[in-house]
């Protein structure tokens, strides 16, 4: 027997239709690539995305075709997202920070037929064009531009395409693909994750909930996290669902620009990776701004250092929601919000609880397993390989036949974590980054969090350096903050009494810069190549 309720597919086009119907005049403010600030509305985003869809169809593109973007977070990018995905095509967000070889690999692997690009990325397009064999249409995100035509005579223009008569949204299967994002691939070639309309809609419902990101039509949301990094954590979709005002930062991601945007646009919620917040906090400190409108921020992508969470709370009255996720999980897997039973905790206990990565929303299940795959207890102590399953978790990578899952249907995240009896998860490390000293594990995340508490340290990474007796020993690689000159012993002294004696780093190496991945994460394998032998060289 089946029930007797309406059965309607869950579609991306529903999100933008809803925003245009119920939040027609709610603004989307956008920093353009030339620096100008523009404003549009949800109604206009819907209208132009349907015109864009018609324009793309006129070029011969149809359902299932991959349409790539190489773009900042701006209003045209938003219209492409809804027009392409809502129209049954696949919006493939490309990360412009990748090395050209990886970029070429990804475009070819996805067999993208069209590519939209911001002016910033024209050199990348022109420089790699002859290797992008599948691309039939290069579409500049702007109006007709002679400079673009001189470099790329075949270029088409977004603003011409949206002059078409608006198309009607097609009714698709909810399992139809809508977007494609490649993992950052620090080892081996990047792999594609092909999201469905259904997985995206369920993820969108979920991230808007009070115990996740707590989104509503009363928020002014600044997604600093790029739309090419795990779909800006799903925020553009969720903003349409709840009718929030969106502020798109474009290319200006430095601390001063973000600070000005937050203060001028009265941003209430901003989202980004820890390196962004370091720059923002430095800018706020220098200018004296209290960022009064900013009530909450979401930190994810890498572990949020406790000192950063404390600074936001104590100096800016801004509550940090620490969140964890992956490209493979759409991306939200957990968010740190408290429960009723925590309301009476004292400030210190509450602060401690808020440090971890939080608990999964309904729709995501977590478990930790040992090296033999046996499930470990959720007691807050046991550490194991973190595995996940749920409605918005990858089942197999794009173009691959084989499953990405364990035989019993779980996805292995590559993270090491503990989970407590209330469901709160704490990431201890990446499996490949954990430091293995004399058979014991040392969390590189814990060591990094202590180093960056020192005002003289701008960025720190802990790695396992080769050791003749212990196999690996912890070493801190650090970048000094401007105007500071901490020395090795001063930093090592921070660890006294904070970690077990055998976990105290053997050395602190200062360097001018630490290379970050295309999604803002420290490239630990590079650091291991560079500094992995430092203890042997020192003759330990
Ligand atoms: P990506 O798919 O590029 O977003 O990378 C996903 C990986 O980023 C995860 O498997 C974690 O290793 C790491 N990650 C994401 N969020 C956090 C967090 N809040 N704390 C620690 N690591 C994180």
XYZ file of C-alpha atoms in Angstrom, residues 49 52 56 67-69 71 75-86 91 116-117 141 158:
24
model
C 18.742 32.276 -14.645
C 20.442 32.062 -19.255
C 22.445 27.816 -23.189
C 28.850 23.466 -17.826
C 31.900 24.670 -15.931
C 32.480 27.868 -13.965
C 34.501 32.300 -11.032
C 25.701 37.505 -8.785
C 26.447 36.107 -12.245
C 27.865 32.951 -10.686
C 24.664 32.588 -8.657
C 22.528 32.936 -11.797
C 24.654 30.313 -13.559
C 24.212 27.911 -10.634
C 20.433 28.134 -10.723
C 20.098 28.372 -14.509
C 22.366 25.428 -15.247
C 21.292 23.084 -12.420
C 17.659 24.146 -12.495
C 27.165 22.965 -12.987
C 31.968 30.525 -17.827
C 34.896 32.617 -16.605
C 30.981 36.643 -17.237
C 26.955 36.207 -20.335
